[in-house]
Amino acid sequence: MENTLFQLKFTAKQLERLAKKAEKAQHQETAKVKKALQQKNVEGAKIYAENAIRKKNEGLNFLRMSARVDAVSSKVQSAVAIKSVMQNIGQVSKALEKAMSSMKLEEVEKIMSKFETQFEDLDLRTNVRRRMREGCFDESMRWCL
């Protein structure tokens, strides 16, 4: 899939280069038209004008094709990314399933209860220290520090 993506991007770049090359050729043919008209060569100017028109259309067609290939490339890139994300999600859900099956509800409840108790104790100690500091600053800063 990634090789296909690379090929699509490479093709789009080639088409862009061909479009620029056709545009350059169009400008050259246009210059030839001007030169032929200055020399009063109307037949030659018509031929050069036809060539310039053909090169312009050729360049536009290359640009259109490049845009289409680029759009397909974007869609393929999205598909590759989605595939990668889906694989990761699958791995995570398998890991979660294993973790959930190995855990016992009673043990989880005990651990969570212990965690809550410790957290409440920490919160209480933090509040006591904060109040003591506030009291120290109110009375005398030297005595508490």
PDB file of C-alpha atoms in Angstrom, residues 63-120:
ATOM      1  CA  LEU A  63      -2.356  19.556 -14.755  1.00  0.00           C
ATOM      2  CA  ARG A  64      -5.814  17.970 -14.620  1.00  0.00           C
ATOM      3  CA  MET A  65      -4.322  14.493 -14.579  1.00  0.00           C
ATOM      4  CA  SER A  66      -1.855  15.534 -11.896  1.00  0.00           C
ATOM      5  CA  ALA A  67      -4.686  16.866  -9.738  1.00  0.00           C
ATOM      6  CA  ARG A  68      -6.638  13.636 -10.146  1.00  0.00           C
ATOM      7  CA  VAL A  69      -3.640  11.477  -9.299  1.00  0.00           C
ATOM      8  CA  ASP A  70      -2.932  13.704  -6.290  1.00  0.00           C
ATOM      9  CA  ALA A  71      -6.541  13.261  -5.117  1.00  0.00           C
ATOM     10  CA  VAL A  72      -6.214   9.488  -5.386  1.00  0.00           C
ATOM     11  CA  SER A  73      -2.897   9.709  -3.551  1.00  0.00           C
ATOM     12  CA  SER A  74      -4.577  11.598  -0.703  1.00  0.00           C
ATOM     13  CA  LYS A  75      -7.308   8.988  -0.463  1.00  0.00           C
ATOM     14  CA  VAL A  76      -4.750   6.170  -0.369  1.00  0.00           C
ATOM     15  CA  GLN A  77      -2.769   8.030   2.295  1.00  0.00           C
ATOM     16  CA  SER A  78      -5.934   8.393   4.389  1.00  0.00           C
ATOM     17  CA  ALA A  79      -6.634   4.688   3.978  1.00  0.00           C
ATOM     18  CA  VAL A  80      -3.109   3.805   5.136  1.00  0.00           C
ATOM     19  CA  ALA A  81      -3.490   6.062   8.185  1.00  0.00           C
ATOM     20  CA  ILE A  82      -6.904   4.610   9.044  1.00  0.00           C
ATOM     21  CA  LYS A  83      -5.539   1.090   8.693  1.00  0.00           C
ATOM     22  CA  SER A  84      -2.703   1.922  11.083  1.00  0.00           C
ATOM     23  CA  VAL A  85      -5.086   3.484  13.620  1.00  0.00           C
ATOM     24  CA  MET A  86      -7.414   0.483  13.422  1.00  0.00           C
ATOM     25  CA  GLN A  87      -4.512  -1.896  14.099  1.00  0.00           C
ATOM     26  CA  ASN A  88      -3.510   0.171  17.130  1.00  0.00           C
ATOM     27  CA  ILE A  89      -7.073   0.222  18.430  1.00  0.00           C
ATOM     28  CA  GLY A  90      -7.261  -3.547  18.023  1.00  0.00           C
ATOM     29  CA  GLN A  91      -4.062  -4.036  20.006  1.00  0.00           C
ATOM     30  CA  VAL A  92      -5.231  -1.711  22.769  1.00  0.00           C
ATOM     31  CA  SER A  93      -8.615  -3.402  23.078  1.00  0.00           C
ATOM     32  CA  LYS A  94      -6.928  -6.832  23.298  1.00  0.00           C
ATOM     33  CA  ALA A  95      -4.659  -5.532  26.043  1.00  0.00           C
ATOM     34  CA  LEU A  96      -7.643  -4.038  27.902  1.00  0.00           C
ATOM     35  CA  GLU A  97      -9.537  -7.285  27.599  1.00  0.00           C
ATOM     36  CA  LYS A  98      -6.610  -9.218  29.117  1.00  0.00           C
ATOM     37  CA  ALA A  99      -6.275  -6.688  31.923  1.00  0.00           C
ATOM     38  CA  MET A 100      -9.984  -6.789  32.706  1.00  0.00           C
ATOM     39  CA  SER A 101     -10.097 -10.589  32.713  1.00  0.00           C
ATOM     40  CA  SER A 102      -7.105 -10.871  35.069  1.00  0.00           C
ATOM     41  CA  MET A 103      -8.503  -8.347  37.568  1.00  0.00           C
ATOM     42  CA  LYS A 104     -10.847  -9.321  40.323  1.00  0.00           C
ATOM     43  CA  LEU A 105     -13.497  -6.832  41.256  1.00  0.00           C
ATOM     44  CA  GLU A 106     -12.863  -7.181  44.987  1.00  0.00           C
ATOM     45  CA  GLU A 107      -9.163  -6.417  44.591  1.00  0.00           C
ATOM     46  CA  VAL A 108      -9.878  -3.407  42.419  1.00  0.00           C
ATOM     47  CA  GLU A 109     -12.358  -2.125  45.010  1.00  0.00           C
ATOM     48  CA  LYS A 110      -9.815  -2.549  47.826  1.00  0.00           C
ATOM     49  CA  ILE A 111      -7.101  -0.761  45.884  1.00  0.00           C
ATOM     50  CA  MET A 112      -9.408   2.118  44.957  1.00  0.00           C
ATOM     51  CA  SER A 113     -10.625   2.418  48.557  1.00  0.00           C
ATOM     52  CA  LYS A 114      -7.046   2.526  49.838  1.00  0.00           C
ATOM     53  CA  PHE A 115      -6.157   5.128  47.213  1.00  0.00           C
ATOM     54  CA  GLU A 116      -9.115   7.313  48.225  1.00  0.00           C
ATOM     55  CA  THR A 117      -8.162   7.044  51.897  1.00  0.00           C
ATOM     56  CA  GLN A 118      -4.568   8.015  51.195  1.00  0.00           C
ATOM     57  CA  PHE A 119      -5.667  10.885  48.988  1.00  0.00           C
ATOM     58  CA  GLU A 120      -8.030  12.209  51.686  1.00  0.00           C
TER      59      GLU A 120
END
